[in-house]
Coordinates of C-alpha atoms and ligand atoms in Angstrom, one line a residue:
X1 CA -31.8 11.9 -9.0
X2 CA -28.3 12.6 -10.3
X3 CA -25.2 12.6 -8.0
X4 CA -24.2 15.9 -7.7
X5 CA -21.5 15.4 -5.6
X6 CA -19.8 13.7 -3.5
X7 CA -18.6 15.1 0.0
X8 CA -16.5 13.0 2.3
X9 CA -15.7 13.5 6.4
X10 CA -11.9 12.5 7.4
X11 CA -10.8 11.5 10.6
X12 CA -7.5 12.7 11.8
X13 CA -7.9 12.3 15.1
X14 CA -4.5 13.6 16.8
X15 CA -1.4 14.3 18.9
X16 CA 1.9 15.4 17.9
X17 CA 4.8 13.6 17.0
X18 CA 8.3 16.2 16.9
X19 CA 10.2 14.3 14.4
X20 CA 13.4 15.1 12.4
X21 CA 14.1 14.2 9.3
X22 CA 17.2 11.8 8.9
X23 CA 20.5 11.7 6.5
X24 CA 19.6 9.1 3.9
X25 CA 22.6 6.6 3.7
X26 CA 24.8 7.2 1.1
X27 CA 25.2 3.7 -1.2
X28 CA 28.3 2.8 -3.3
X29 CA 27.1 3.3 -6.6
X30 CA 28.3 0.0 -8.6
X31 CA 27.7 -2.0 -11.8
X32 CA 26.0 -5.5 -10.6
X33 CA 26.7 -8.8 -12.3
X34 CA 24.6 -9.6 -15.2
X35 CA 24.3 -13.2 -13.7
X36 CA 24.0 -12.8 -9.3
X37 CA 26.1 -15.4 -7.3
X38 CA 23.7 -18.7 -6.1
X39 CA 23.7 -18.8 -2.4
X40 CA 21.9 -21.8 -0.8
X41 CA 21.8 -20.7 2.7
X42 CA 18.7 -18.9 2.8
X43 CA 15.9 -21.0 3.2
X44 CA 18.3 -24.5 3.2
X45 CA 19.0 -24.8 -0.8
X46 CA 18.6 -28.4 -2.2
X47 CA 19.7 -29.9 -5.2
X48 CA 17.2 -29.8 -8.1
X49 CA 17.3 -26.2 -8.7
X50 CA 16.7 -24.3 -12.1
X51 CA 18.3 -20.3 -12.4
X52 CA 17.7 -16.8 -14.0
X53 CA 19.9 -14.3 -13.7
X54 CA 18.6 -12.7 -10.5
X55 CA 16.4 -15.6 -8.6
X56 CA 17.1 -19.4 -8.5
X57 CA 14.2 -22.1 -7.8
X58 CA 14.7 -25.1 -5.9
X59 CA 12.8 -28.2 -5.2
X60 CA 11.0 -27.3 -9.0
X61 CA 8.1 -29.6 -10.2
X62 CA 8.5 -29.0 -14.0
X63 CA 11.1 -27.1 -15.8
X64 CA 8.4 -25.5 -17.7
X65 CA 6.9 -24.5 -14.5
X66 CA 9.7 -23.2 -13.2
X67 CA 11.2 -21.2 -16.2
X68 CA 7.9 -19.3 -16.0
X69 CA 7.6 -18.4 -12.6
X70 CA 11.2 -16.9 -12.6
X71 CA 10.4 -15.6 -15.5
X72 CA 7.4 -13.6 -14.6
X73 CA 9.9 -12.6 -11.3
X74 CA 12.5 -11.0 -13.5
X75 CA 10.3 -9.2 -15.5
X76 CA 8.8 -8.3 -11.4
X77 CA 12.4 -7.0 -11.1
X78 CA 12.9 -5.6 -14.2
X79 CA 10.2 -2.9 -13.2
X80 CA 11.1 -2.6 -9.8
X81 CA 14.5 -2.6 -9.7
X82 CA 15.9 -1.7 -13.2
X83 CA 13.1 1.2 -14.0
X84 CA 12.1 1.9 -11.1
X85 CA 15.2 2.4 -8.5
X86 CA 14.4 0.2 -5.9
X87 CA 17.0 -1.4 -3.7
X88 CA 18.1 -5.6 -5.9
X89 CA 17.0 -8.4 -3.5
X90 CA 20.7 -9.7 -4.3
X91 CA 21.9 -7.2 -1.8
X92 CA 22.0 -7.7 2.0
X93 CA 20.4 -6.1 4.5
X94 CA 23.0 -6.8 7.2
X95 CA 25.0 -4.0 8.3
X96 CA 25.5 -0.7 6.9
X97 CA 24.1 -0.7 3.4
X98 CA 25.7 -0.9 0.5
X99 CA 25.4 -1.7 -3.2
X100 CA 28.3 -2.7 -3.9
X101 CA 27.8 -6.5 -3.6
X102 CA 28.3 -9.1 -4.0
X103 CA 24.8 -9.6 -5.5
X104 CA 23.1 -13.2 -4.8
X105 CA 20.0 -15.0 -6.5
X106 CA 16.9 -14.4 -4.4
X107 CA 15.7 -18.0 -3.0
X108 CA 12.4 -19.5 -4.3
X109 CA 10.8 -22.6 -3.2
X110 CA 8.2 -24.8 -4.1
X111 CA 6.9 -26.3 -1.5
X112 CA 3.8 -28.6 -1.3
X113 CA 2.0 -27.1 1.7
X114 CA 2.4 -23.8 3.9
X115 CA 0.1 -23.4 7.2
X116 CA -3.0 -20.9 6.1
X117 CA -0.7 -19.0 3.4
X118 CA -0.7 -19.5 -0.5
X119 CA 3.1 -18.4 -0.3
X120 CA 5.2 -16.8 2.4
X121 CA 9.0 -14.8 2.4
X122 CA 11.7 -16.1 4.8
X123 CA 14.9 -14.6 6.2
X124 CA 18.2 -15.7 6.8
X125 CA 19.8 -13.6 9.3
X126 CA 23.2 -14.4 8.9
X127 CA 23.5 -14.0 4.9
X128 CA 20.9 -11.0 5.5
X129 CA 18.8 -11.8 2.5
X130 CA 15.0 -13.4 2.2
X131 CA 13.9 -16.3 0.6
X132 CA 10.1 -16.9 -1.2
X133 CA 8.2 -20.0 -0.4
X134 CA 5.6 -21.0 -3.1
X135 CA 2.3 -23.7 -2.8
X136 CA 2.7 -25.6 -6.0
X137 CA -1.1 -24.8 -7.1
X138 CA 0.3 -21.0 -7.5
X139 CA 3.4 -21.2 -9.2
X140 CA 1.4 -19.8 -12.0
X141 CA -0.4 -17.0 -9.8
X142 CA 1.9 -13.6 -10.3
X143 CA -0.7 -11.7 -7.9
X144 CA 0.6 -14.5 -5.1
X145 CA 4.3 -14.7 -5.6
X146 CA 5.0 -11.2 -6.9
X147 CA 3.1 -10.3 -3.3
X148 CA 6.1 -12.3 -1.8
X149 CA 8.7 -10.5 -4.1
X150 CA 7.0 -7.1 -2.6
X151 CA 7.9 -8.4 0.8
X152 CA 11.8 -9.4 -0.6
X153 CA 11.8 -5.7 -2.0
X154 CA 11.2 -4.5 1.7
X155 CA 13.4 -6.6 3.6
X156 CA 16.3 -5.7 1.5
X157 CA 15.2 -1.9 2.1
X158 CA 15.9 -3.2 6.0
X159 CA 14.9 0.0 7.7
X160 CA 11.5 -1.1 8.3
X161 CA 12.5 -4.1 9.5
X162 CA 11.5 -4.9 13.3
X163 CA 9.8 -1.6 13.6
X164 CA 6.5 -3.0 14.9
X165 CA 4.5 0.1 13.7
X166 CA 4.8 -0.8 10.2
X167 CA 3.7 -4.5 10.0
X168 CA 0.7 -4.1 8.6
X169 CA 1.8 -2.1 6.0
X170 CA 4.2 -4.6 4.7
X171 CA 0.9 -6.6 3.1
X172 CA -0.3 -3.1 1.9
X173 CA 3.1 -2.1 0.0
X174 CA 3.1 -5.9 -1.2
X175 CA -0.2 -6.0 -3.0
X176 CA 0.7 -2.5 -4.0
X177 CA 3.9 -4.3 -5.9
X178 CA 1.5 -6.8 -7.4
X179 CA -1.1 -5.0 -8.5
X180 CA 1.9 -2.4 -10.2
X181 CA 3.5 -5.2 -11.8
X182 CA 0.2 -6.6 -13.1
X183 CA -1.5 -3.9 -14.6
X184 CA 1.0 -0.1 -14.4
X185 CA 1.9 1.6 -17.4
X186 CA 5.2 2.0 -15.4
X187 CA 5.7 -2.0 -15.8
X188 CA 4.7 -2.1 -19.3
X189 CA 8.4 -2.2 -20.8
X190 CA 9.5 -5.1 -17.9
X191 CA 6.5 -7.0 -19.1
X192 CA 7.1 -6.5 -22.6
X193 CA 11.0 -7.6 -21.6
X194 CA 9.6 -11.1 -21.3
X195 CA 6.5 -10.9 -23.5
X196 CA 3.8 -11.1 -20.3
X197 CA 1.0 -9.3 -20.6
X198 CA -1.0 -6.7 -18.4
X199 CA -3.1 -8.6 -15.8
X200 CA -5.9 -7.6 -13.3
X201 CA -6.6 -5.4 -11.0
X202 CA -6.3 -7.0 -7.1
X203 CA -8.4 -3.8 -5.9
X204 CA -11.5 -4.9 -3.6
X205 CA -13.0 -2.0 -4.5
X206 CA -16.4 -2.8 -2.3
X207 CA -13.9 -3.2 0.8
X208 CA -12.3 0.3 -0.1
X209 CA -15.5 2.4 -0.3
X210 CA -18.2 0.5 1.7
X211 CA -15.9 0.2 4.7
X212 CA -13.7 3.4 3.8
X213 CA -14.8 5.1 7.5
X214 CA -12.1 2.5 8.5
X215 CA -8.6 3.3 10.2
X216 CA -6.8 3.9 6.6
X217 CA -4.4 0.7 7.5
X218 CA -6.5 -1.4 9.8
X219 CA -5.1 -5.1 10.5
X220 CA -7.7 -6.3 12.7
X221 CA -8.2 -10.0 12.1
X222 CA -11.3 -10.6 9.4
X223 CA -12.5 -7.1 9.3
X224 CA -9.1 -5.6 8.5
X225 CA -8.1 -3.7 5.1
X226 CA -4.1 -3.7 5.1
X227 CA -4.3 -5.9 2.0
X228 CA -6.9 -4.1 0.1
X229 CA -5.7 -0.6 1.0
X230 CA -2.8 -0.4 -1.4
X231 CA -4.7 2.4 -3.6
X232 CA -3.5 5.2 -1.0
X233 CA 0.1 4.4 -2.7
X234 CA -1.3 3.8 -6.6
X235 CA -2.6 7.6 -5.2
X236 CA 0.6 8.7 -3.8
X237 CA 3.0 7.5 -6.9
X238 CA 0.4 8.9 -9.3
X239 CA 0.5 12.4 -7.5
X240 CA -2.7 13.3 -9.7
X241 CA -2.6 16.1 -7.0
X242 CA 1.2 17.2 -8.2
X243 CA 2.1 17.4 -4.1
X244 CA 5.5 18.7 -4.5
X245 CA 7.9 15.0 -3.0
X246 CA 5.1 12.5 -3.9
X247 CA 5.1 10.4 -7.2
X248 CA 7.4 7.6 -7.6
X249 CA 10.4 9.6 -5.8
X250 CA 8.2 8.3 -2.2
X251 CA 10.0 4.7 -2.7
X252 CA 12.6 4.1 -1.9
X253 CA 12.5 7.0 0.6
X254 CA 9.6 5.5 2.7
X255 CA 12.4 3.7 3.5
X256 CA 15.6 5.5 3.6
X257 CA 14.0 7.9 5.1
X258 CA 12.8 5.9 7.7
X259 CA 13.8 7.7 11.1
X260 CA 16.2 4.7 12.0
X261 CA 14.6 2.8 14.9
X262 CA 12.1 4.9 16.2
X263 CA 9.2 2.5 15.5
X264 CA 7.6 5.8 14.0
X265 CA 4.5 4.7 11.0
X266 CA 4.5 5.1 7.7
X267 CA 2.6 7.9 7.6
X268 CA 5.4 9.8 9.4
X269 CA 7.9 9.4 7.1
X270 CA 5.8 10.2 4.3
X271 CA 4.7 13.6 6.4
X272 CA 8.2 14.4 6.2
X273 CA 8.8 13.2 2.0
X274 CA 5.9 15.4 1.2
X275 CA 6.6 18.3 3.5
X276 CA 5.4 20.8 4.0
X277 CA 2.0 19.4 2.8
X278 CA 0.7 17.9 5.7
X279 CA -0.3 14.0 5.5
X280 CA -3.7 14.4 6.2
X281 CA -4.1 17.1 3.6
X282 CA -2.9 14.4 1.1
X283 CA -5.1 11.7 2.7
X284 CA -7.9 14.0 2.6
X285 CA -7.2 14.5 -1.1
X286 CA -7.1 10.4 -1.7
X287 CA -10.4 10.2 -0.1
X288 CA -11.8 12.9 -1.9
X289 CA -10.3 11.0 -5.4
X290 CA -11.3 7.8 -3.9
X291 CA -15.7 9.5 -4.2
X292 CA -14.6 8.5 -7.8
X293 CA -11.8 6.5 -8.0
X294 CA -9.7 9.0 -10.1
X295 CA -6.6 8.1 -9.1
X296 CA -5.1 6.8 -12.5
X297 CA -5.4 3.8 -12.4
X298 CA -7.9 2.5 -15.4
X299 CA -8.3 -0.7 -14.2
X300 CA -9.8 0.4 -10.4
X301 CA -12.1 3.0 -12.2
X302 CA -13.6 0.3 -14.4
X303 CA -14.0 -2.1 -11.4
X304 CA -15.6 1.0 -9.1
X305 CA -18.0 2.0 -12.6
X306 CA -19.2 -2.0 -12.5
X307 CA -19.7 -2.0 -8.9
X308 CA -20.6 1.5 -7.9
X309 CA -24.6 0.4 -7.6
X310 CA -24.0 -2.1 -5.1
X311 CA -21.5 0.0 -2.9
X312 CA -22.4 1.1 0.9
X313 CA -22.6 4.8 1.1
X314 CA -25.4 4.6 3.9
X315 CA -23.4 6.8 6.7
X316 CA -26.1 8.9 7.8
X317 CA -29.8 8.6 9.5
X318 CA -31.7 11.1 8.4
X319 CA -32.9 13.4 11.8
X320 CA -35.7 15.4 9.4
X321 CA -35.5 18.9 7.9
X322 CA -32.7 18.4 6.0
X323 CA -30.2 17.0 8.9
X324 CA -28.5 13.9 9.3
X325 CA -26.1 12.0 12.0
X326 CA -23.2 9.3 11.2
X327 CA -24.0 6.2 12.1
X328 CA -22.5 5.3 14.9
X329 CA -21.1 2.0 13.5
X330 CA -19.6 4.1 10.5
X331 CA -18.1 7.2 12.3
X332 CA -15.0 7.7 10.2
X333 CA -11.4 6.2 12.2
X334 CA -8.5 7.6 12.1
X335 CA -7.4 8.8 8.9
X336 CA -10.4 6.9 7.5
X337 CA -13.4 8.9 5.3
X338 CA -17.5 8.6 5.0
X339 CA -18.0 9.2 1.1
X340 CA -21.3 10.4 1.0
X341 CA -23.0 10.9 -2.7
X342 CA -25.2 14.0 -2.0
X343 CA -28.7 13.9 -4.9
X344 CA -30.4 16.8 -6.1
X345 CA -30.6 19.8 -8.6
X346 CA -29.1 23.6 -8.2
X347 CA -27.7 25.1 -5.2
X348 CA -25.8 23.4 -2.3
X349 CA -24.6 24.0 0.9
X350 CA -23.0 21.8 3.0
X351 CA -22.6 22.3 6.9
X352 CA -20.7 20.0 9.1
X353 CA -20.9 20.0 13.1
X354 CA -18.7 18.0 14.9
X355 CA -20.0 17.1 18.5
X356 CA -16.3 16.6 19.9
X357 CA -14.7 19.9 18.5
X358 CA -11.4 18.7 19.9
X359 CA -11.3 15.6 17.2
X360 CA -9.5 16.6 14.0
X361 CA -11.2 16.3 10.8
X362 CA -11.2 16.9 6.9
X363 CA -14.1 18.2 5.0
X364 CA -14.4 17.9 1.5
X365 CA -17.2 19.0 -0.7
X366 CA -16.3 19.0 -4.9
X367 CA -13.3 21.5 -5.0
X368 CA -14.3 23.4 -1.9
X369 CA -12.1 22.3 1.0
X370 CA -11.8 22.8 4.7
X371 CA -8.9 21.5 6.7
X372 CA -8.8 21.1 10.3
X373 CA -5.8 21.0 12.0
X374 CA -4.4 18.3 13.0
X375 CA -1.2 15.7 13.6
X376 CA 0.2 12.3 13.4
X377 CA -0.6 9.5 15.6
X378 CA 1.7 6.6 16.6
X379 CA -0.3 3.3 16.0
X380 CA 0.3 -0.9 15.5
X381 CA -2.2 -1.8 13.2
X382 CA -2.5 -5.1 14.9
X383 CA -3.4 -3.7 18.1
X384 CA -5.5 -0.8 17.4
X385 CA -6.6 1.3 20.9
X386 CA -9.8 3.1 21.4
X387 CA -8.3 6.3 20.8
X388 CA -7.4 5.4 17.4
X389 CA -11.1 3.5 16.8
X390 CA -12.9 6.6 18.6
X391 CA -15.2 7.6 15.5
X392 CA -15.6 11.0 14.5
X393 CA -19.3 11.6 15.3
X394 CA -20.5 14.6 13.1
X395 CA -23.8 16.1 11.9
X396 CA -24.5 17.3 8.3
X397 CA -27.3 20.1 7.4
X398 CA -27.9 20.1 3.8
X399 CA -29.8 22.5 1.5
X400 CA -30.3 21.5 -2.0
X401 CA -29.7 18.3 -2.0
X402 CA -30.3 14.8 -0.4
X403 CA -27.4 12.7 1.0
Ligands
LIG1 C1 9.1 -30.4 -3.2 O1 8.1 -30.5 -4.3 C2 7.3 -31.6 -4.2 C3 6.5 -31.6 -5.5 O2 5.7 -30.4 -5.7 C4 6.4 -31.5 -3.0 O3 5.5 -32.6 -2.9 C5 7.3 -31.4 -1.8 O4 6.5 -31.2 -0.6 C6 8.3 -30.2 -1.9 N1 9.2 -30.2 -0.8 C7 9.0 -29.4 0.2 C8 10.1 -29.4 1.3 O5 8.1 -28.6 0.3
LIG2 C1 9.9 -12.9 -26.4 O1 9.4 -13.2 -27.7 C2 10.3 -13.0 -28.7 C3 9.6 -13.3 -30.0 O2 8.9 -14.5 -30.0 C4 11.6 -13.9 -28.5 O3 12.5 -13.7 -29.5 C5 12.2 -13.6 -27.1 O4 13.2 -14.5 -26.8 C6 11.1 -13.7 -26.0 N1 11.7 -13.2 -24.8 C7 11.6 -13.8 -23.6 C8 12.3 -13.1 -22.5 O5 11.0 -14.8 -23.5
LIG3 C1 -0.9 18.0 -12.4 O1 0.1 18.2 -13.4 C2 -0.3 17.7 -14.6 C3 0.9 17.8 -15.6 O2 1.4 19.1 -15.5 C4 -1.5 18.5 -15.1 O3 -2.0 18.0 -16.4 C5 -2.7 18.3 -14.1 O4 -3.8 19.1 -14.5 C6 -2.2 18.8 -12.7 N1 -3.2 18.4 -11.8 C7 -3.6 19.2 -10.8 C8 -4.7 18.8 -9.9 O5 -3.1 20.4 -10.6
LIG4 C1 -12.9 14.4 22.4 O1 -11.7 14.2 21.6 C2 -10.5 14.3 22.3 C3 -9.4 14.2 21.3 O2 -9.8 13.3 20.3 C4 -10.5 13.2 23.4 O3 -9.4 13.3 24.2 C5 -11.8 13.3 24.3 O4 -11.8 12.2 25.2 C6 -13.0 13.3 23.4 N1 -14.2 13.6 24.3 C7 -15.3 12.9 24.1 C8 -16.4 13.3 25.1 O5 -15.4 11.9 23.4

């Protein structure tokens, strides 16, 4: 039987959250050096060191190596920062921001071993900047150390920094970097710039769907998804949904926009960049893109096409007569979705009962939409509680169809 449809159940669970929205800061607007200022202090310097304009690498094992890993980093910052706005790691984070210098060369390291990591980003407090570490073996690996410029790109956008609430989402926005730089049309000119071509897609698009009923950024150890849910942003900076605030205008303001301390999550500053669509109106919309991938991104819809077969839609046990119940194991989290791929010919309906009518929840079939309402919860991905992994335990009558 064909796939008619698909129809998705959101979680979004709860509470309120009365937040304001804050006064960007204001930056000097100023002309940086062509060639930034070397600064040894973050991450301890040394003195076999090879430089481009904007990063300088110490401790290098060939020349060759090393002009092509900082090469592949300016062509990183080239997009980034050049086309795309975003705040130059030359620029401390200390203080009150400004870009008005002076600029410094963003530390890079090659080191012959880290503990459990294939490359890491340091900080220097007093200088205010970040340094990247690099395992030899991936000096050559853009997907690894353009993960770590991600995390540079952050840091220097400080107003995330120590807020607890968006840890996790620092490895989501840094494989969102890397997969951009890799393989967006929006990179294309920075690649071109130094003659590197578009690479692969990092999406794990089997973790995505099969375990989509997840919390949307879930860091628990070995089961987590913070580093494969970096679509939600590809979704958000495409704006295939036009949501008046979204597109690439959300960075930098996911970070200047940051309400300053309050430990708030991500998804509460992008409530307020997208207002007044409501967040879980534009997660609900991801999910419902996510049935099929049609996000823009042509490299994730070829990777879902090849693996769509072997993906784990199975949500429901059938109860007879055209009924079924979530599993229990699979009861969508907060802000997380069940795709389910309904089969069959001619007319559906789709009825969804929730047996906690207090939970909030999305229902999407096609183009017909139903919205509950619903608001923000404050969560640390690392430390999840059970009101956060409290499924949303739903039934689903069906006429017309199978699902
Ligand atoms: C410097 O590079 C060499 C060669 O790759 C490596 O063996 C050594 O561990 C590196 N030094 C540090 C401090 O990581
Ligand atoms: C790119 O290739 C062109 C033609 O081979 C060369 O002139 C240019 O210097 C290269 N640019 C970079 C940044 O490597
Ligand atoms: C969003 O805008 C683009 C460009 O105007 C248009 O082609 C597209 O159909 C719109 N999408 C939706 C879902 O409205
Ligand atoms: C129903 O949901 C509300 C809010 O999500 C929660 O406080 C309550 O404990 C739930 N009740 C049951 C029986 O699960």
């Amino acid at each position: 039987m064909r796939v008619l449809a698909q129809f998705f159940v959101l979680c979004t669970i709860w509470i309120s959250a009365g937040l304001s929205i804050p006064t960007p800061a204001e930056n000097a607007v100023a002309t940086p050096p062509a060639e930034f200022t070397a600064n040894p202090t973050p991450g301890g310097g040394g003195s076999k060191y090879r430089d481009s304009p904007h990063f300088r690498m110490y401790n290098y094992t060939t020349t060759t190596a090393a002009d092509s890993t900082i090469k592949t980093l300016e062509s990183a910052y080239s997009c980034f920062v050049d086309d795309l706005g975003w705040r130059s790691t030359g620029l401390t984070y200390n203080g009150e921001l400004s870009d008005s210098g002076p600029y410094y060369k963003l530390n890079v390291y090659n080191v012959g071993a880290l503990t459990g990591a294939a490359a890491n980003t340091g900080t220097e407090s007093k200088t205010g900047l970040s340094f990247l570490n690099i395992v030899t073996q991936y000096l050559n690996t853009p997907s690894v150390f353009v993960h770590e410029f991600g995390h540079a790109l952050t840091y220097c956008e400080k107003y995330w920094i120590d807020q607890i609430r968006t840890g996790a989402w620092w490895e989501t926005i840094a494989q969102f970097v890397a997969d951009t730089y890799l393989t967006s049309p929006i990179c294309s000119n920075a690649r071109a710039k130094y003659n590197l071509s578009e690479g692969d897609t990092l999406i794990d698009i089997n973790k995505v769907i099969s375990d989509s009923f997840q919390i949307i950024v879930d860091a628990t150890s070995n089961s987590g998804n913070y580093y494969q849910a970096w679509p939600f942003f590809t979704y958000l900076t495409n704006n295939p949904d036009n949501y008046t605030g979204l597109g690439w205008a959300i960075f930098p303001a996911v970070w200047t926009k940051y309400k300053r301390d309050s430990n708030e999550t991500p998804l509460h500053v992008l409530e307020r960049i997208a207002a007044p669509t409501r967040i879980q109106a534009i997660v609900g919309r991801y999910w419902a893109r996510m049935a099929f991938v049609d996000i823009g991104h042509k490299k994730a819809q070829v990777a879902f096409q090849a693996r769509r077969k072997s993906l784990n839609y199975a949500n429901l046990d059938s109860l007879g007569g055209g009924k079924y119940r979530v599993k229990a194991a699979r009861q969508p989290r907060y802000m997380g979705a069940n795709i389910i791929p309904l089969k069959g010919t001619g007319a559906i309906s789709v009825k969804v009962t929730v047996a906690n009518s207090t939970a909030g929840f999305t229902a999407t079939l096609a183009i017909l939409g139903a919205e509950g309402t619903v608001s923000l919860l404050l969560y640390d991905a690392f430390k999840l509680t059970a009101e956060l992994n409290r499924g949303l335990d739903y039934q689903l009558e069906v006429t017309g169809v199978t699902a």
